[in-house]
XYZ file of C-alpha atoms in Angstrom:
594
model
C 0.000 0.000 0.000
C 1.152 3.550 -0.817
C 2.408 4.949 2.533
C 5.322 7.317 1.897
C 7.108 8.950 4.831
C 6.371 12.635 5.255
C 9.924 13.389 4.147
C 9.251 11.669 0.811
C 7.204 14.611 -0.379
C 8.315 17.557 -2.460
C 6.429 20.857 -2.410
C 5.295 22.810 -5.453
C 3.366 26.086 -5.355
C 1.784 28.793 -7.470
C 1.422 31.168 -4.471
C -2.303 30.462 -4.585
C -2.109 26.877 -3.462
C 0.394 24.061 -3.269
C 0.747 20.359 -3.949
C 2.801 17.503 -2.530
C 4.530 15.062 -4.866
C 5.981 11.818 -3.517
C 9.307 10.341 -4.601
C 7.419 7.658 -6.513
C 5.693 10.261 -8.662
C 2.294 10.557 -6.994
C 0.592 13.894 -6.343
C -1.140 13.069 -3.069
C -2.277 16.529 -1.953
C -3.682 19.479 -3.901
C -6.323 22.045 -2.957
C -6.427 23.946 -6.247
C -8.556 26.972 -5.398
C -6.381 28.142 -2.488
C -4.303 26.614 0.308
C -7.226 26.216 2.715
C -9.869 25.089 0.201
C -11.091 21.472 -0.161
C -8.705 19.074 -1.871
C -9.058 17.175 -5.115
C -6.215 14.824 -4.123
C -5.810 13.757 -0.480
C -4.238 10.313 -0.567
C -1.904 11.866 2.001
C -4.692 11.322 4.550
C -6.370 8.201 3.168
C -5.391 5.603 0.533
C -8.676 6.246 -1.299
C -8.513 10.049 -1.103
C -7.412 10.688 -4.688
C -4.078 11.051 -6.468
C -2.303 11.492 -9.805
C 0.758 9.340 -10.375
C 3.203 9.339 -13.295
C 6.135 6.940 -12.913
C 8.049 4.171 -14.704
C 6.470 0.725 -14.775
C 9.777 -0.765 -13.650
C 11.326 -0.151 -10.254
C 13.600 2.867 -10.253
C 16.308 4.628 -8.310
C 15.205 8.197 -7.688
C 17.083 11.458 -7.358
C 15.440 14.841 -7.359
C 16.095 18.542 -6.906
C 14.480 21.915 -7.403
C 15.587 24.092 -10.245
C 17.721 26.695 -8.426
C 15.697 29.552 -6.970
C 12.345 27.916 -7.803
C 9.720 25.503 -6.589
C 9.879 23.623 -9.880
C 10.668 20.032 -8.885
C 12.626 17.680 -11.147
C 12.613 13.957 -10.310
C 14.909 11.598 -12.233
C 14.032 7.899 -12.338
C 16.837 5.496 -13.263
C 15.464 2.122 -14.442
C 16.963 -0.945 -16.156
C 15.405 0.366 -19.384
C 16.908 3.838 -19.137
C 16.402 7.128 -17.333
C 13.555 9.606 -17.405
C 12.866 12.929 -15.693
C 9.464 14.115 -14.499
C 9.305 17.847 -13.782
C 6.383 19.120 -11.704
C 5.140 22.660 -11.130
C 2.023 24.670 -10.506
C 1.736 27.123 -13.379
C 2.438 30.807 -12.969
C 0.410 33.300 -14.942
C 2.070 33.870 -18.317
C 4.334 36.889 -18.120
C 4.218 37.158 -14.309
C 7.406 38.621 -12.900
C 8.576 39.783 -9.502
C 5.773 40.297 -7.029
C 3.135 39.451 -9.647
C 3.946 35.795 -8.975
C 0.741 34.194 -7.699
C -1.522 37.198 -8.187
C -3.465 35.535 -11.038
C -2.293 31.938 -10.987
C -4.401 29.829 -13.376
C -4.685 26.762 -11.067
C -2.994 24.375 -13.484
C -0.767 21.475 -12.425
C 2.019 20.787 -14.929
C 3.874 17.480 -15.323
C 6.488 17.162 -18.079
C 8.175 13.824 -18.834
C 11.587 13.921 -20.535
C 13.474 10.899 -21.829
C 17.139 10.966 -20.817
C 18.399 7.591 -21.998
C 17.027 4.325 -23.413
C 13.285 3.779 -23.770
C 11.314 3.868 -20.543
C 7.768 2.569 -20.196
C 5.684 4.943 -18.096
C 2.286 4.629 -16.462
C -0.195 7.349 -15.575
C -2.902 6.772 -12.964
C -5.367 9.624 -12.381
C -8.024 9.294 -9.669
C -9.432 12.663 -8.567
C -11.616 12.702 -5.454
C -12.880 16.243 -4.751
C -14.111 17.543 -1.397
C -11.467 15.654 0.610
C -12.388 12.352 -1.015
C -16.137 12.619 -0.494
C -16.901 12.881 -4.222
C -16.159 10.488 -7.067
C -16.420 12.498 -10.286
C -17.900 11.656 -13.638
C -15.097 11.260 -16.181
C -15.699 12.107 -19.848
C -13.263 11.597 -22.726
C -13.074 14.761 -24.824
C -12.717 15.146 -28.636
C -9.237 16.688 -28.174
C -8.024 13.602 -26.289
C -8.383 15.109 -22.824
C -10.623 13.993 -19.976
C -13.157 16.167 -18.158
C -13.848 15.340 -14.491
C -16.809 16.981 -12.762
C -18.196 16.506 -9.275
C -19.923 18.933 -6.925
C -18.382 22.401 -7.370
C -15.258 21.155 -9.167
C -14.281 20.843 -12.830
C -10.906 19.366 -13.829
C -9.531 18.843 -17.320
C -6.594 16.470 -17.831
C -4.704 16.723 -21.116
C -1.961 14.391 -22.198
C 0.248 15.745 -24.937
C -1.107 13.340 -27.554
C -1.102 10.329 -25.244
C -4.229 8.118 -25.341
C -6.020 8.872 -22.071
C -8.664 6.236 -21.394
C -11.412 6.346 -18.796
C -11.719 3.176 -16.757
C -14.678 3.639 -14.444
C -13.690 6.157 -11.786
C -10.103 6.745 -12.952
C -7.938 7.395 -16.002
C -5.067 5.148 -17.039
C -2.396 5.543 -19.667
C 0.757 3.561 -20.507
C 3.328 5.102 -22.852
C 7.005 4.990 -23.757
C 9.482 7.830 -23.637
C 12.715 7.624 -25.602
C 15.890 9.621 -25.048
C 15.346 13.172 -26.258
C 11.558 12.885 -26.274
C 9.324 15.170 -24.165
C 5.702 14.568 -23.216
C 3.729 17.198 -21.349
C 0.604 16.781 -19.226
C -1.520 19.430 -17.582
C -4.433 19.331 -15.168
C -6.540 22.490 -15.030
C -9.034 23.362 -12.295
C -12.049 25.671 -12.395
C -15.268 26.093 -10.405
C -17.861 24.019 -12.212
C -20.221 26.984 -12.582
C -17.535 29.486 -13.554
C -15.358 30.052 -16.604
C -13.856 26.864 -18.083
C -10.448 25.614 -16.920
C -7.433 27.261 -18.537
C -5.787 25.596 -21.512
C -2.013 25.872 -21.555
C 0.922 24.323 -23.364
C 2.522 22.354 -20.501
C 6.088 22.390 -21.848
C 6.136 26.104 -22.677
C 4.284 27.032 -19.472
C 6.699 25.016 -17.352
C 9.621 26.981 -18.779
C 7.754 30.249 -18.213
C 6.953 29.251 -14.618
C 10.607 28.518 -13.924
C 11.551 31.946 -15.318
C 8.949 33.621 -13.085
C 10.408 31.994 -9.966
C 13.982 32.769 -11.028
C 13.141 36.428 -11.648
C 11.470 36.650 -8.262
C 14.444 35.177 -6.429
C 16.953 37.347 -8.341
C 15.200 40.426 -6.947
C 15.971 39.366 -3.363
C 19.456 39.248 -1.928
C 20.947 37.728 1.196
C 24.675 37.683 1.750
C 24.964 36.281 5.259
C 25.948 32.844 6.525
C 24.402 29.733 4.957
C 23.285 31.648 1.895
C 21.949 28.645 -0.036
C 19.846 27.377 2.850
C 18.443 30.813 3.659
C 17.549 31.549 0.058
C 15.832 28.183 -0.273
C 13.879 28.666 2.951
C 12.834 32.127 1.736
C 11.610 30.485 -1.472
C 9.610 27.955 0.560
C 8.075 30.796 2.604
C 7.206 32.569 -0.635
C 5.593 29.340 -1.828
C 3.424 29.311 1.324
C 2.317 32.895 0.659
C -1.184 33.479 -0.654
C -0.180 36.369 -2.895
C -3.623 37.869 -3.361
C -3.707 38.927 0.294
C -0.078 38.571 1.372
C -0.966 36.078 4.136
C 1.431 33.206 4.795
C 0.001 29.757 5.527
C 1.598 28.089 8.542
C 1.916 24.893 6.496
C 0.521 23.323 3.361
C -1.283 20.487 5.095
C -3.869 19.605 7.732
C -3.815 16.760 10.245
C -0.332 15.336 9.744
C 0.370 13.943 13.216
C 2.817 15.150 15.844
C 3.004 11.488 16.896
C 2.075 8.508 14.696
C -1.261 7.223 15.941
C -1.680 10.247 18.209
C -4.510 12.749 18.434
C -2.657 16.081 18.060
C -3.487 16.358 14.372
C -4.355 19.942 13.493
C -5.068 21.983 10.379
C -2.236 24.449 9.708
C -3.400 25.915 6.385
C -4.236 29.277 7.942
C -2.233 32.335 8.917
C -1.257 32.796 12.581
C -0.485 36.293 13.821
C 2.469 34.836 15.730
C 3.824 33.361 12.513
C 3.099 36.677 10.779
C 5.450 38.456 13.165
C 8.176 35.850 12.771
C 7.683 35.814 8.992
C 8.227 39.577 8.952
C 11.579 38.950 10.605
C 12.489 36.227 8.104
C 11.516 38.336 5.095
C 13.458 41.256 6.538
C 16.559 39.070 6.840
C 16.065 37.717 3.321
C 15.679 41.267 1.944
C 11.990 41.072 1.065
C 10.514 44.357 2.392
C 7.728 44.369 -0.192
C 6.305 41.140 1.241
C 6.487 42.652 4.711
C 4.493 45.717 3.657
C 1.789 43.562 2.117
C 1.624 41.457 5.272
C 0.935 44.561 7.362
C -1.930 45.532 5.061
C -3.379 42.036 5.487
C -3.043 41.987 9.259
C -4.644 45.402 9.865
C -7.630 44.457 7.696
C -7.942 41.030 9.299
C -7.874 42.307 12.872
C -10.167 45.267 12.197
C -10.793 47.670 15.046
C -9.446 46.252 18.299
C -12.016 46.009 21.072
C -12.143 44.292 24.427
C -12.347 40.750 23.068
C -9.036 38.917 22.571
C -7.587 39.292 19.094
C -7.922 35.982 17.250
C -4.592 34.221 16.946
C -5.190 33.037 13.388
C -7.258 33.902 10.347
C -8.214 32.492 6.999
C -5.979 33.587 4.144
C -8.291 36.412 3.143
C -8.887 37.476 6.730
C -11.775 35.170 7.631
C -12.221 35.048 11.395
C -14.489 32.048 12.003
C -12.580 28.966 10.884
C -14.353 26.548 13.161
C -12.851 23.107 13.463
C -14.596 19.847 12.618
C -13.547 16.218 12.570
C -14.221 14.007 9.561
C -14.992 10.322 9.820
C -14.449 9.190 6.233
C -10.660 9.690 6.203
C -8.345 7.240 8.006
C -5.639 9.817 8.643
C -1.932 9.629 7.882
C -0.840 6.133 8.978
C -4.195 5.792 10.762
C -3.581 8.847 12.958
C -7.013 10.086 13.864
C -8.988 12.250 14.210
C -8.613 14.107 10.929
C -9.457 17.763 11.489
C -10.255 20.599 9.101
C -10.481 24.125 10.493
C -8.759 25.108 13.716
C -10.495 26.098 16.936
C -7.384 27.800 18.290
C -8.908 30.980 16.832
C -11.184 31.043 19.897
C -8.330 30.990 22.446
C -6.879 33.830 24.469
C -3.148 33.954 23.717
C -1.647 37.019 25.348
C 1.627 36.887 23.428
C 0.004 37.710 20.087
C -0.334 41.519 20.445
C 3.300 41.699 21.486
C 4.370 39.679 18.469
C 2.487 42.027 16.133
C 3.690 45.250 17.767
C 7.269 43.938 17.708
C 6.885 43.265 13.985
C 5.700 46.850 13.446
C 8.718 48.097 15.381
C 11.054 45.959 13.301
C 9.715 47.389 10.041
C 9.261 50.957 11.282
C 11.773 52.401 8.818
C 9.788 50.981 5.887
C 6.473 52.167 7.325
C 7.301 55.868 7.586
C 7.600 58.462 10.343
C 3.815 58.745 10.598
C 1.746 55.555 10.384
C -1.440 55.475 8.342
C -4.696 55.469 10.268
C -5.354 51.729 10.201
C -1.838 50.799 11.300
C -1.861 53.467 14.025
C -5.251 52.334 15.326
C -4.136 48.709 15.356
C -0.999 49.424 17.401
C -2.884 51.664 19.829
C -5.672 49.119 20.232
C -3.317 46.186 20.781
C -1.230 48.167 23.274
C -4.260 49.125 25.342
C -5.537 45.551 25.209
C -2.252 44.312 26.655
C -2.334 47.033 29.311
C -5.731 45.789 30.439
C -5.271 42.031 30.175
C -1.641 41.129 30.851
C -2.476 39.870 34.360
C -4.923 37.266 33.016
C -4.059 33.595 32.355
C -4.160 32.299 28.779
C -3.665 29.176 26.654
C -0.053 29.958 25.725
C 1.907 29.796 22.504
C 1.584 26.008 22.241
C -2.230 26.331 22.242
C -2.734 23.681 24.917
C -6.402 22.749 24.992
C -6.964 22.559 28.733
C -7.039 25.158 31.506
C -5.533 28.604 31.127
C -2.269 29.361 32.950
C 0.085 32.270 33.489
C 2.548 31.247 30.766
C 6.001 32.780 30.905
C 6.297 33.367 27.158
C 2.927 35.139 27.091
C 3.991 37.528 29.856
C 7.327 38.185 28.145
C 5.546 39.232 24.969
C 3.204 41.436 27.003
C 6.388 43.136 28.212
C 7.636 43.323 24.608
C 4.347 44.894 23.491
C 4.630 47.716 26.018
C 8.366 48.141 25.448
C 8.010 48.531 21.687
C 4.884 50.668 22.018
C 6.869 53.142 24.131
C 9.478 53.338 21.360
C 6.802 53.712 18.664
C 4.861 56.385 20.565
C 6.126 59.331 18.446
C 4.481 57.722 15.394
C 1.157 56.990 17.088
C -0.371 60.416 17.483
C -1.901 62.250 20.444
C -3.477 59.163 22.024
C -0.124 57.531 22.709
C 0.633 57.364 26.431
C 4.275 56.318 26.705
C 4.667 57.250 30.383
C 1.809 54.993 31.494
C 2.900 52.274 29.080
C 6.451 52.372 30.482
C 5.121 51.959 34.031
C 3.094 48.904 32.962
C 6.108 47.536 31.106
C 8.236 47.789 34.218
C 5.544 46.148 36.342
C 5.324 43.228 33.915
C 9.083 42.818 33.980
C 9.227 42.784 37.753
C 6.441 40.191 37.866
C 8.234 37.932 35.399
C 11.514 38.130 37.289
C 9.736 37.346 40.550
C 7.230 34.676 39.419
C 8.865 33.153 36.351
C 12.208 32.140 37.837
C 12.423 28.837 39.722
C 15.444 28.831 41.999
C 15.303 25.072 42.641
C 15.216 24.223 38.920
C 17.707 26.941 38.077
C 15.664 28.151 35.120
C 12.740 30.195 33.933
C 9.945 27.637 33.718
C 6.957 27.349 31.418
C 4.401 29.004 33.684
C 4.409 31.001 36.900
C 4.792 28.720 39.894
C 5.550 25.674 37.732
C 8.519 23.323 37.908
C 8.074 22.219 34.291
C 10.621 23.368 31.749
C 9.442 24.844 28.458
C 11.710 25.553 25.506
C 9.823 28.776 24.779
C 11.997 30.297 27.538
C 14.775 30.308 24.935
C 13.012 33.217 23.274
C 13.746 35.663 26.116
C 17.108 36.813 24.676
C 15.655 36.977 21.149
C 13.157 39.667 22.231
C 15.851 41.342 24.379
C 14.048 40.716 27.651
C 17.353 39.460 29.068
C 20.751 39.126 27.419
C 21.893 35.570 26.822
C 24.862 36.312 29.073
C 22.660 37.114 32.093
C 23.361 34.502 34.814
C 19.706 33.433 35.039
C 19.421 33.208 31.268
C 22.693 31.308 30.967
C 21.423 28.836 33.539
C 18.094 28.506 31.698
C 19.842 27.803 28.409
C 22.020 25.151 30.030
C 19.107 23.463 31.819
C 16.896 23.434 28.717
C 19.727 22.079 26.587
C 20.494 19.362 29.149
C 16.934 18.337 30.018
C 15.045 18.937 26.748
C 17.836 18.606 24.185
C 19.014 15.485 22.354
C 22.356 14.383 20.958
C 21.339 15.131 17.365
C 20.584 18.778 18.086
C 16.845 18.587 18.637
C 14.980 20.324 21.434
C 11.631 19.151 22.802
C 9.082 21.758 23.869
C 8.556 20.157 27.283
C 9.648 17.016 29.115
C 6.817 14.768 27.904
C 6.942 16.044 24.311
C 7.363 12.896 22.165
C 9.360 14.573 19.393
C 12.003 17.185 18.731
C 10.485 20.546 17.773
C 12.527 22.178 15.017
C 11.737 25.859 15.772
C 12.911 25.402 19.382
C 16.095 23.806 18.107
C 16.805 26.910 16.039
C 16.056 29.128 19.067
C 18.795 27.293 20.954
C 21.174 28.087 18.090
C 20.286 31.769 18.456
C 20.808 31.686 22.222
C 24.228 30.079 21.933
C 25.287 32.582 19.275
C 24.096 35.508 21.407
C 25.971 34.065 24.390
C 29.207 34.155 22.405
C 29.415 30.404 21.797
C 29.726 30.680 18.044
C 31.356 27.284 17.415
C 28.741 25.381 19.427
C 25.950 27.351 17.780
C 27.212 26.612 14.282
C 27.721 22.903 15.020
C 24.187 22.706 16.407
C 22.763 24.564 13.400
C 24.332 22.092 11.006
C 22.931 19.139 12.944
C 19.451 20.651 12.906
C 19.400 21.460 9.177
C 20.568 17.902 8.603
C 16.991 16.847 9.383
C 15.721 18.443 6.160
C 14.680 16.039 3.442
C 16.548 15.571 0.162
C 15.010 18.740 -1.336
C 15.574 20.914 1.727
C 12.088 20.819 3.247
C 11.399 20.836 6.970
C 8.279 19.640 8.723
C 7.450 20.702 12.283
C 8.984 17.902 14.344
C 11.372 14.950 14.228
C 10.708 11.508 15.720
C 13.366 10.932 18.377
C 13.593 7.186 17.780
C 13.576 7.015 13.974
C 14.594 10.489 12.815
C 11.440 10.642 10.668
C 9.761 13.953 9.987
C 6.455 14.507 11.779
C 3.722 17.125 11.652
C 2.462 19.354 8.893
C 4.824 20.191 6.069
C 6.467 22.181 4.782
C 6.269 24.039 8.069
C 6.694 27.815 7.809
C 7.842 28.164 11.425
C 10.695 25.693 10.888
C 11.951 27.538 7.805
C 11.528 30.872 9.612
C 13.655 29.439 12.425
C 16.360 28.429 9.955
C 16.506 31.928 8.456
C 16.631 33.603 11.873
C 19.318 31.268 13.204
C 21.492 31.719 10.111
C 21.236 35.488 10.488
C 22.075 35.241 14.181
C 25.220 33.332 13.226
C 25.970 36.150 10.778
C 25.297 38.945 13.284
C 24.791 37.831 16.918
C 23.836 41.369 18.001
C 21.043 41.899 15.453
C 17.492 42.718 16.557
């Protein structure tokens, strides 16, 4: 049965949506309308959930890579008959360059087969299952040799470059040969069934145009710090997770990939978290992408709207939707039978007190791009968030890890409340007459004194996860990053050492807490930053190289790593992991940077 490891998947994107392609040539995930829309292929979550495979009939040895600076994926199959390359991409709009990439993507999946040597027999198996596998479409052979698939709200047209596509019940099959020097292009175009018809493109020419669009985009962005190749690739992945029409960045491409095989922490990450927004701003700033940062601020001010007394939602849909209520589905088995399978995410209902501080810190970081006087919406957002923190910082919350039990006084939440007031004081000259920096500074100092008194555990020798707790939490590693305490402070040095000893592993991974079953990649990168800021450059660099060694063969990182097997776990590609890589590489370049 088809059960690839999570690390077997490559990621392709048109900055409207994305797809996952396994090493054996199967597209097992694609939500063509946008990242968080229903899928037409979801074999990732159930063997019967739909897929599109193109691969040699004979067993093959596989090697693959992205075209440099792109998310155009080239997979080479070496068989006893010869070698063949299959290049996969989601089409860019013809002529799109620079920041136009993704603005009007046509929702077309391109697959181009190229003979490299010998004559290789190939097989195509196409089994679309729209609405997360709930629908089995009608398939109709078309006069031009293509196949039309319709079900519910979805229309798909598969075309095969002159190959004889034959309908066999609920799927399409095709066997063909490719000789050295021969190229065969396939395209699969999506459209709403009651809208304009699916686009018709030349797959070979459009693939080349798509590669040029990605290359032009990447050439416009420069990074000259440490680990240049890895940073540029992670920036490309983050761009691929960006829904260009709004500027929002999806936390990951997928829903419900498990944190532990067979476990229940299987959540939908296809939305945009305000926490991730703030960290993405930092990553784009490092990777020299200020335009993306400006568009993200426009998205976040519109999404939040006017700030009132209610907690600001921690995540939104990609066009700013607030209610993304979670539901469990019974018809999907889940990845390796990890259930429940969830779509939507109820974390939007939680109180997470760190979020305003993350957003205000992001505004502070980009203040030079945003002007000496903020526009009305940005000014109102910062003022509203600051006053919300001033009135709520003493409350408990659910914390950055979104634990679904009782609220607590989480250390990291209080630290970001401090950061909110600290940065608001510094931004006050840009906020107009309603700014109150003297009062804000007094609240800031009160928060700091509370953290130093309640957050430190003398017996443990560390800042712990929540006030009065003895449990370690790797989020304490973020204190030096937000300049709450320098990494050289004796209490912070002790915290770093205790977290590394008690939550770290020999291969460079850091767990979030003691009972966490897997290594959490973002925390591992935070430890790199802490060591670099503490002046331990050699240890930091050695740790960084161990952590990036957990990427798959095409440089993609999921959220977590299984401690026993080294397998990737959780949704992928994970924006927060790639953000962590960028930040840690920059910290190795400049340990004193903000």
